[in-house]
PDB file of C-alpha atoms in Angstrom:
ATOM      1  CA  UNK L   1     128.230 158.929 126.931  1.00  0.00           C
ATOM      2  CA  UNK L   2     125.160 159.054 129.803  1.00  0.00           C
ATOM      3  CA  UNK L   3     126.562 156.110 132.440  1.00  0.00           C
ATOM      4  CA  UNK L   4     127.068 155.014 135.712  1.00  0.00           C
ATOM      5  CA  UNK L   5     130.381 152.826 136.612  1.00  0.00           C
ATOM      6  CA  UNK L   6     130.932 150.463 139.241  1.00  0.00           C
ATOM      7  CA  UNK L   7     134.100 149.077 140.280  1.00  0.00           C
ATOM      8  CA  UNK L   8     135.211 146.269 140.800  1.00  0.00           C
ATOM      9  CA  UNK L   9     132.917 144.175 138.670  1.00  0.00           C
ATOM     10  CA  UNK L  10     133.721 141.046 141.088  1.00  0.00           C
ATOM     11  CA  UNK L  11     135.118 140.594 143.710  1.00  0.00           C
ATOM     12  CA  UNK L  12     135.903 137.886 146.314  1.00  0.00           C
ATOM     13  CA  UNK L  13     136.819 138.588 150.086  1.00  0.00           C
ATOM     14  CA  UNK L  14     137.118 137.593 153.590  1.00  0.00           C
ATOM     15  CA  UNK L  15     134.487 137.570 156.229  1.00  0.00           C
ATOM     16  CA  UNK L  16     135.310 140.452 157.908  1.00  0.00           C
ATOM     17  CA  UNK L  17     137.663 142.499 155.635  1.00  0.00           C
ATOM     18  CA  UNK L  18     136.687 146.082 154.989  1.00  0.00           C
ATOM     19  CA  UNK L  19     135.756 146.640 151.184  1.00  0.00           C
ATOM     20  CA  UNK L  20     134.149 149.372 149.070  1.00  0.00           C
ATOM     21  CA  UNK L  21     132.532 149.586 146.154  1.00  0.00           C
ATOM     22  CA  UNK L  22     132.264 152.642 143.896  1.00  0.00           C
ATOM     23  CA  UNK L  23     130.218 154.262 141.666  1.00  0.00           C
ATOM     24  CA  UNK L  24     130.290 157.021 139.650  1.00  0.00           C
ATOM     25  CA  UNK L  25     127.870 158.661 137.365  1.00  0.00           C
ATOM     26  CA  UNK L  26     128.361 161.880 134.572  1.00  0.00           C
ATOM     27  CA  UNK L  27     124.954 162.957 134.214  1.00  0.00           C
ATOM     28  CA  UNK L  28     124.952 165.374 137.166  1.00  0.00           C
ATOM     29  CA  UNK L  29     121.915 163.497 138.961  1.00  0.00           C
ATOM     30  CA  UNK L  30     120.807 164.201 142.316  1.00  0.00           C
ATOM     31  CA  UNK L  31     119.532 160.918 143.069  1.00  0.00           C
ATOM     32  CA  UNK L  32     121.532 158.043 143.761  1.00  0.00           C
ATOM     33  CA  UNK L  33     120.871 154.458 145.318  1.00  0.00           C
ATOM     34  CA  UNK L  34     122.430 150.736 146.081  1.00  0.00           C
ATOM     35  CA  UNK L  35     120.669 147.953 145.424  1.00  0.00           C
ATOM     36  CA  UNK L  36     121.034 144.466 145.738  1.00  0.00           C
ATOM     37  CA  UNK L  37     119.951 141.643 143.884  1.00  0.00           C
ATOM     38  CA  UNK L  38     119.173 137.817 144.929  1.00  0.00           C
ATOM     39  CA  UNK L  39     117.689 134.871 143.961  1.00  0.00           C
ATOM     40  CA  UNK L  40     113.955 134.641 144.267  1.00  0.00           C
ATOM     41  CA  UNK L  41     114.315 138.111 146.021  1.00  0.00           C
ATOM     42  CA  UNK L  42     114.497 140.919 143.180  1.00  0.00           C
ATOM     43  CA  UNK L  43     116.082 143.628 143.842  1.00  0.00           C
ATOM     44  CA  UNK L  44     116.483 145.778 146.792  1.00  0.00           C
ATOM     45  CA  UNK L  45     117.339 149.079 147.899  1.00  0.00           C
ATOM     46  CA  UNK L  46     119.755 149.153 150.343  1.00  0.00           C
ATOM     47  CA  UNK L  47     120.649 152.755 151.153  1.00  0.00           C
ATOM     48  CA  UNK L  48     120.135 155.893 148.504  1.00  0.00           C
ATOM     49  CA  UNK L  49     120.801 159.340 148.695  1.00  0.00           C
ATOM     50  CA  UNK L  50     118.845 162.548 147.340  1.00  0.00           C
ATOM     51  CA  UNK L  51     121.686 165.166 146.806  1.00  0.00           C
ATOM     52  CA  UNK L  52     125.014 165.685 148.550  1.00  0.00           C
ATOM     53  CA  UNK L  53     125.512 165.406 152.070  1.00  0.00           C
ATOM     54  CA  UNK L  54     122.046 163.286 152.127  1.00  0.00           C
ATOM     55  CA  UNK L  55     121.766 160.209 152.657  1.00  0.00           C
ATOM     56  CA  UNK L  56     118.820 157.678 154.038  1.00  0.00           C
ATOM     57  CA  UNK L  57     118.571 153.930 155.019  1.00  0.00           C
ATOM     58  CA  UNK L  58     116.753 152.143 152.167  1.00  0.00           C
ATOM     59  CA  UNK L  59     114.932 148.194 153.410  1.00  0.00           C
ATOM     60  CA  UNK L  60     117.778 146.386 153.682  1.00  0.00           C
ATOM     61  CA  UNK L  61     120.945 148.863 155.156  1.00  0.00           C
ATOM     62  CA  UNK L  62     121.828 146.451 157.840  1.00  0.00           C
ATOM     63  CA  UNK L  63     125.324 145.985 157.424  1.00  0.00           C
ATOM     64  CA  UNK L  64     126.096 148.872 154.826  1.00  0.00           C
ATOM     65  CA  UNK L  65     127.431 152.304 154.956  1.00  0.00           C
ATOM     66  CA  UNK L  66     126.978 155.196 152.195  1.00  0.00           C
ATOM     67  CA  UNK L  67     128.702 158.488 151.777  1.00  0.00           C
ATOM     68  CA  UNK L  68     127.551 161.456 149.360  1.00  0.00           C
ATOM     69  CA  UNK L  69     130.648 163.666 149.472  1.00  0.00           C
ATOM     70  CA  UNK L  70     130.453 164.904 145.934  1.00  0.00           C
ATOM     71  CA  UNK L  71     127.585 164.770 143.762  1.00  0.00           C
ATOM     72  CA  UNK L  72     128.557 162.177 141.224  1.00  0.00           C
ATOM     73  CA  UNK L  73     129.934 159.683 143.453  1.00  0.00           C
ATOM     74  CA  UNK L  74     128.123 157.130 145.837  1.00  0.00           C
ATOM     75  CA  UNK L  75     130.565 154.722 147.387  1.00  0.00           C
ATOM     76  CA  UNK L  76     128.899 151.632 149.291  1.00  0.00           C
ATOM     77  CA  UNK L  77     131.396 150.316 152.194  1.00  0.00           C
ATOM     78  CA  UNK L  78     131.090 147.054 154.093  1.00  0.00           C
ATOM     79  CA  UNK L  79     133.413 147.355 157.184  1.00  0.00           C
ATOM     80  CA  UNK L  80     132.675 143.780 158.324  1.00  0.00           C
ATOM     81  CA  UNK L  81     131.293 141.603 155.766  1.00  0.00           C
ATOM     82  CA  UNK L  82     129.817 138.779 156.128  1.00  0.00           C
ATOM     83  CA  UNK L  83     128.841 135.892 153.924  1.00  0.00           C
ATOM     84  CA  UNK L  84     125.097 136.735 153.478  1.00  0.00           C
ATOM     85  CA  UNK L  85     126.005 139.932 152.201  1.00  0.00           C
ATOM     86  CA  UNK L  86     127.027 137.427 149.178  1.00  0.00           C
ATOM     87  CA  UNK L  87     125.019 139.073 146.226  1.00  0.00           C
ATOM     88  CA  UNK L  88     124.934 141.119 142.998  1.00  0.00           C
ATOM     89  CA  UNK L  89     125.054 144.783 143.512  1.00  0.00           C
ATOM     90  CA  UNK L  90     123.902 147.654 141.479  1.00  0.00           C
ATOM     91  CA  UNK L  91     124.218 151.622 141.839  1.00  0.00           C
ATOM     92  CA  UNK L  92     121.635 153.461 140.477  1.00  0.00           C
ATOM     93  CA  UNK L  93     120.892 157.244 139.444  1.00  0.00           C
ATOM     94  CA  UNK L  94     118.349 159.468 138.467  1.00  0.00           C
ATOM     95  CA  UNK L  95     117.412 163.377 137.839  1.00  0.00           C
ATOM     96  CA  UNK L  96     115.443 163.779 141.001  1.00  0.00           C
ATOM     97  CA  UNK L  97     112.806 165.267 139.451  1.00  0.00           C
ATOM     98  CA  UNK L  98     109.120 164.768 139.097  1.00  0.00           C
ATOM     99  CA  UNK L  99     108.404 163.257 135.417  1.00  0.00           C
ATOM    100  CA  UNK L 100     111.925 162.414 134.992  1.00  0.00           C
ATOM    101  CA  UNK L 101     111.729 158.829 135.919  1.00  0.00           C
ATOM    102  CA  UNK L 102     114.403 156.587 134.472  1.00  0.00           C
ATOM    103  CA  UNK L 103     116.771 155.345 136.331  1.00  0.00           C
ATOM    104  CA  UNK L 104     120.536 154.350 134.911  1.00  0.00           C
ATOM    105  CA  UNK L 105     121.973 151.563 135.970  1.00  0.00           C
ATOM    106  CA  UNK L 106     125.616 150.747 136.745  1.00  0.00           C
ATOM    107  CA  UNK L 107     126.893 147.423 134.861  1.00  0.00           C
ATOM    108  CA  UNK L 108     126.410 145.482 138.683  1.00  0.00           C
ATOM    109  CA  UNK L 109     129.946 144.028 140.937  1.00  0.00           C
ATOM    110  CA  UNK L 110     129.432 140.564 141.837  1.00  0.00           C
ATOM    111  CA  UNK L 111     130.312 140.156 145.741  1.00  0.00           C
ATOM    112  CA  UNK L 112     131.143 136.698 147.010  1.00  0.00           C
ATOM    113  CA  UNK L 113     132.367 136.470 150.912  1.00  0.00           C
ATOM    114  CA  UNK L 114     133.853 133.352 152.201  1.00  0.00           C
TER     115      UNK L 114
ATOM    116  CA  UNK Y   1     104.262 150.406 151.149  1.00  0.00           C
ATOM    117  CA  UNK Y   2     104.210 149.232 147.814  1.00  0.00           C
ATOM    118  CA  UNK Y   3     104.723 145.348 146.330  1.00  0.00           C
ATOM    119  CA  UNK Y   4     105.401 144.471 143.658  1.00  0.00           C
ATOM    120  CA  UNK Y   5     104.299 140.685 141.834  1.00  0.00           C
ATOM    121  CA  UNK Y   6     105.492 138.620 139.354  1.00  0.00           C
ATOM    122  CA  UNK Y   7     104.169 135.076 139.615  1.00  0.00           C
ATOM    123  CA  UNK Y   8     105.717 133.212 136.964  1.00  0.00           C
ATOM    124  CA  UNK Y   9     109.525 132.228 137.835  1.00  0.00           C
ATOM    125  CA  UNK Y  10     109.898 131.021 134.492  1.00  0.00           C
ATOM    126  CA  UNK Y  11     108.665 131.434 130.793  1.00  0.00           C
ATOM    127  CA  UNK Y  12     109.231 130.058 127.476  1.00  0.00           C
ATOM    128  CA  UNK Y  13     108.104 130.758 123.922  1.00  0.00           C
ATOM    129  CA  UNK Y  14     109.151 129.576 120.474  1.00  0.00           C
ATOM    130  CA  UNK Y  15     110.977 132.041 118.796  1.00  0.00           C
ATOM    131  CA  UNK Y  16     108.740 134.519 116.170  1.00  0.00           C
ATOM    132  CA  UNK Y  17     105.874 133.588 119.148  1.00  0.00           C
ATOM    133  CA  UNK Y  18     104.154 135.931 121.378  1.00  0.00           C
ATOM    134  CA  UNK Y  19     104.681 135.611 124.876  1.00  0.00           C
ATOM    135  CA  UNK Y  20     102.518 137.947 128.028  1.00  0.00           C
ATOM    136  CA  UNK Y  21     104.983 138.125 131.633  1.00  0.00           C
ATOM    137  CA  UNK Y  22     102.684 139.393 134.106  1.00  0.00           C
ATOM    138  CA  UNK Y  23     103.188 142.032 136.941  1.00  0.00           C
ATOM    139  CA  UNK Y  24     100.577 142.486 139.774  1.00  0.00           C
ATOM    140  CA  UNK Y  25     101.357 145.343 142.287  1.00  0.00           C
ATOM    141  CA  UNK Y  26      99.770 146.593 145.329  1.00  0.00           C
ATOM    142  CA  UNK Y  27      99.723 150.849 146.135  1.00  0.00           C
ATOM    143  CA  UNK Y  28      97.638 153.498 147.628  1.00  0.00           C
ATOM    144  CA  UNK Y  29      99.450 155.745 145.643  1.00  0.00           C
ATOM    145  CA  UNK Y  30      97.136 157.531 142.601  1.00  0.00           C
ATOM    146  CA  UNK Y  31     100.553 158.902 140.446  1.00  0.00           C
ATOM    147  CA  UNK Y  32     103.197 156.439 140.003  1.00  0.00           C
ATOM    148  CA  UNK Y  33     105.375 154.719 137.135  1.00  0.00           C
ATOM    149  CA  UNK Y  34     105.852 151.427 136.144  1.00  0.00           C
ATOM    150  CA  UNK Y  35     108.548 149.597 134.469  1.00  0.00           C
ATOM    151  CA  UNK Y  36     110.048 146.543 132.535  1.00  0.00           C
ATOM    152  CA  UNK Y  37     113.467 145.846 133.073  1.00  0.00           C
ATOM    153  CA  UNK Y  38     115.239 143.329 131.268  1.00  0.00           C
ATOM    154  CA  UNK Y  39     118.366 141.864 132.116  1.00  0.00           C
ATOM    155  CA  UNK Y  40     120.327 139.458 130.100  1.00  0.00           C
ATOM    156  CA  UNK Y  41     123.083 137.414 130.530  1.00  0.00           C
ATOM    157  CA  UNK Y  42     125.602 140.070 130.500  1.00  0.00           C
ATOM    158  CA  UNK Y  43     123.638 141.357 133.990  1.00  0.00           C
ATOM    159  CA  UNK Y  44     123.099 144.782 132.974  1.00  0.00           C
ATOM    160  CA  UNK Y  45     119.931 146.336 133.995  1.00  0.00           C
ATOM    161  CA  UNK Y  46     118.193 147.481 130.212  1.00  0.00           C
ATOM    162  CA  UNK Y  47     114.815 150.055 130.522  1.00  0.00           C
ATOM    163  CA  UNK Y  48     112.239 147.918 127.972  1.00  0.00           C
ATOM    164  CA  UNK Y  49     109.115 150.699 128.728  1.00  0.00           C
ATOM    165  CA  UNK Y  50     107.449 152.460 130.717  1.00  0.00           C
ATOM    166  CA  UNK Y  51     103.902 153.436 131.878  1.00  0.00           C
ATOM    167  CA  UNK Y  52     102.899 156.567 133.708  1.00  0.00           C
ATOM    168  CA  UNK Y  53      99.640 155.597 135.795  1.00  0.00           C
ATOM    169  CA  UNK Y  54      98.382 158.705 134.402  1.00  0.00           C
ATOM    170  CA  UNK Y  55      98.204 158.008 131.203  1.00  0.00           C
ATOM    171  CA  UNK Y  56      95.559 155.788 130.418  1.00  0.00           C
ATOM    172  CA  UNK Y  57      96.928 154.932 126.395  1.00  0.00           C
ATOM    173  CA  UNK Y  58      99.387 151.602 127.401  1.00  0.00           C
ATOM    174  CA  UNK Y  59     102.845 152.525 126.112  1.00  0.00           C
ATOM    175  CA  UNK Y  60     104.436 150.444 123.100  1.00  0.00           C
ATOM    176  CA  UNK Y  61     108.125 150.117 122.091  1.00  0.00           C
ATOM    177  CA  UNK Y  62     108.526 148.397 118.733  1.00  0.00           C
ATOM    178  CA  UNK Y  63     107.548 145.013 119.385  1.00  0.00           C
ATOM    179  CA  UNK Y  64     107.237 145.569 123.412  1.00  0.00           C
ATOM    180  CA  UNK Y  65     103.907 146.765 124.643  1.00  0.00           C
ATOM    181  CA  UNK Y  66     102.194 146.676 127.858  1.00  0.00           C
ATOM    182  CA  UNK Y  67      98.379 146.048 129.005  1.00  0.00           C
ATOM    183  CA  UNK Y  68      97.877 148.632 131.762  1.00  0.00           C
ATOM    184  CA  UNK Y  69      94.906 147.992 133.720  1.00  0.00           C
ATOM    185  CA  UNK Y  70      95.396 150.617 137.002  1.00  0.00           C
ATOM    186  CA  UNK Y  71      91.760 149.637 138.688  1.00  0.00           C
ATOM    187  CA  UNK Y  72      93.132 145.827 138.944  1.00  0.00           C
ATOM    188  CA  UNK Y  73      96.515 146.852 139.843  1.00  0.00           C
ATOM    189  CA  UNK Y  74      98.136 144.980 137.005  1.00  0.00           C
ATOM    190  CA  UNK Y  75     100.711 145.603 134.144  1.00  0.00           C
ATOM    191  CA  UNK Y  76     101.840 142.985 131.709  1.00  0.00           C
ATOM    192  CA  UNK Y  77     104.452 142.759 129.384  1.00  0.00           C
ATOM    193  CA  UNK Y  78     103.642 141.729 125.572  1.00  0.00           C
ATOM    194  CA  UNK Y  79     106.766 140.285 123.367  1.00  0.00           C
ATOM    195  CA  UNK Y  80     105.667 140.181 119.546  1.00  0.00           C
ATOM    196  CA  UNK Y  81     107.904 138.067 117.141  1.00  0.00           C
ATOM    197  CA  UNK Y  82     110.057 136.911 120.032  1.00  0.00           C
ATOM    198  CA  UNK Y  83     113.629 136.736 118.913  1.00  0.00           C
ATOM    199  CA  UNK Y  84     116.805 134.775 120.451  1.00  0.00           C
ATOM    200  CA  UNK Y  85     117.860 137.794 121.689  1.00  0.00           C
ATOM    201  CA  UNK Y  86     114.888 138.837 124.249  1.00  0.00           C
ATOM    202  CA  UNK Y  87     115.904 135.553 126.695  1.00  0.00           C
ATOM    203  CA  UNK Y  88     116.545 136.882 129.397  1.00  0.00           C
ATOM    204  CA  UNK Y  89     115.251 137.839 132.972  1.00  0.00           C
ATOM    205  CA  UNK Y  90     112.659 140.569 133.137  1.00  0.00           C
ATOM    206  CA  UNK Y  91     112.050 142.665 135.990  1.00  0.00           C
ATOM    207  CA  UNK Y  92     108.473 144.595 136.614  1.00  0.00           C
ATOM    208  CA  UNK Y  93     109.027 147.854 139.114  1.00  0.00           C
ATOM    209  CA  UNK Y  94     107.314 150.078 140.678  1.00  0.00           C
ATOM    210  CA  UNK Y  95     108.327 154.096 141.307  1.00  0.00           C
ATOM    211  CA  UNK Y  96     106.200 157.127 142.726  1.00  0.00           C
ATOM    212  CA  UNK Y  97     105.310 159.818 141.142  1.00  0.00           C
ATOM    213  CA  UNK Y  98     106.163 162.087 144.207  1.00  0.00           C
ATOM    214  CA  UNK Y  99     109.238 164.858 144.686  1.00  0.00           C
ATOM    215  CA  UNK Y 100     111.894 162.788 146.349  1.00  0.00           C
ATOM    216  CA  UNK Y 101     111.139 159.367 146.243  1.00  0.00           C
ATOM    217  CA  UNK Y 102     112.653 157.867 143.359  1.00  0.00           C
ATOM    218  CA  UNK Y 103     112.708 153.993 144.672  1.00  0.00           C
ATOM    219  CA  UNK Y 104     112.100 151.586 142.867  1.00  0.00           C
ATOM    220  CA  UNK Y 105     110.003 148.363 144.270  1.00  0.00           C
ATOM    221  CA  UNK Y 106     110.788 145.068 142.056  1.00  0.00           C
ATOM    222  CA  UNK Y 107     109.291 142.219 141.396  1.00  0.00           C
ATOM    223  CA  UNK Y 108     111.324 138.558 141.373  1.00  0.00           C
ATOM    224  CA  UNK Y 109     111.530 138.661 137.979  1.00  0.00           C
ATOM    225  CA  UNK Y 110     110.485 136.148 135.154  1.00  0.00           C
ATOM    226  CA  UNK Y 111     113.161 134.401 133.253  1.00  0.00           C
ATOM    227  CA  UNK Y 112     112.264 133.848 129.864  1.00  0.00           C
ATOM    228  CA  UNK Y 113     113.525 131.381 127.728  1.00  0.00           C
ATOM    229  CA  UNK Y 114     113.549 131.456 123.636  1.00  0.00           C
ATOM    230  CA  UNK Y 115     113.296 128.263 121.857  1.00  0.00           C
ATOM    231  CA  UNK Y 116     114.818 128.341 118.482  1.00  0.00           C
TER     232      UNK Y 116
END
């Protein structure tokens, strides 16, 4: 089955306590991208990457890292959080090509920092 | 860069009703897609349809169609014979059409509420 995992679902940390999030997707696609979601705000793109090795600031990276070390995974790290990095997150992917335009969506990991 | 609008926060409809959620975006763009997105309680992001700006027939999925108009930058969302199971909060988005940029621009979202 086409899909993109996330792990953990939620999770609840410390300001200032390194954490990652991963995702993984099986549909070999080149595109990949973080997003996070907020009340009144939408969603956001917060870093996303077009094939291995690449990787680009999205609008809101402050605060976020990214690696693209292998092609289907996309971890997003927080080495300091901080509470208003409180939000739903989502990993995205897609083919990366021109009339391929859907974009699968991971089932979101709830971040609270306190 | 793009926006994306969605101006009501909040809808409701009696179910077997039809209900409209409008989108409004802004682009200089001439190729792009648009989406609805719906997401229900269980928070996963679901693909309701799509629209290539190209493509000047408005796409339709079952009872989900859309009213693109691309000259006044707008693209609503129809709901025919609303049913419990459409509550939820909808998403209108915004991609280009061009090699390499595959971001997507949301809206705020419209959460819609069925009434039994």
């Amino acid at each position: 089955e086409a899909q993109v995992t996330q792990n953990p679902r939620y999770l609840i940390t410390v300001t200032g306590k390194k954490l990652t999030v991963t995702c993984s997707q099986n549909m070999n696609h080149e595109y990949m991208s973080w997003y996070r979601q907020d009340p009144g705000l939408g969603l956001r793109q917060i870093y996303y990457s077009m094939n291995v090795e690449v990787t680009d600031k999205g609008d809101v990276p402050e605060g976020y890292k990214v690696s693209r070390k292998e092609k289907r995974n996309f971890p997003l790290i927080l080495e300091s959080p901080s509470p208003n990095q409180t939000s739903l997150y989502f990993c995205a992917s897609s083919l990366g090509q021109v009339g391929r335009a859907e974009a699968f969506f991971g089932q979101g990991t709830r971040l609270t920092v306190v | 860069a793009q926006t994306v609008t969605q101006s009501q926060p909040e809808m409701s409809v009696q179910e077997a009703e039809t209900v409209t959620l409008s989108c409004t975006y802004d682009t200089s763009e001439s190729d792009y897609y648009l989406f609805w997105y719906k997401q229900p309680p269980s928070r996963q992001m679901i693909l309701v349809i799509r629209q290539e700006a190209y493509k000047q027939q408005n796409a339709t999925e079952n009872r989900f169609s859309v009213n693109f108009q691309k000259a006044a930058k707008s693209f609503s969302l129809k709901i025919s014979d609303s049913q419990l199971g459409d509550a939820a909060m909808y998403f209108c988005a915004y991609r280009s059409a061009y090699f390499g940029n595959e971001k997507l621009t949301f809206g705020t979202g419209t959460r819609l509420t069925i009434i039994p």
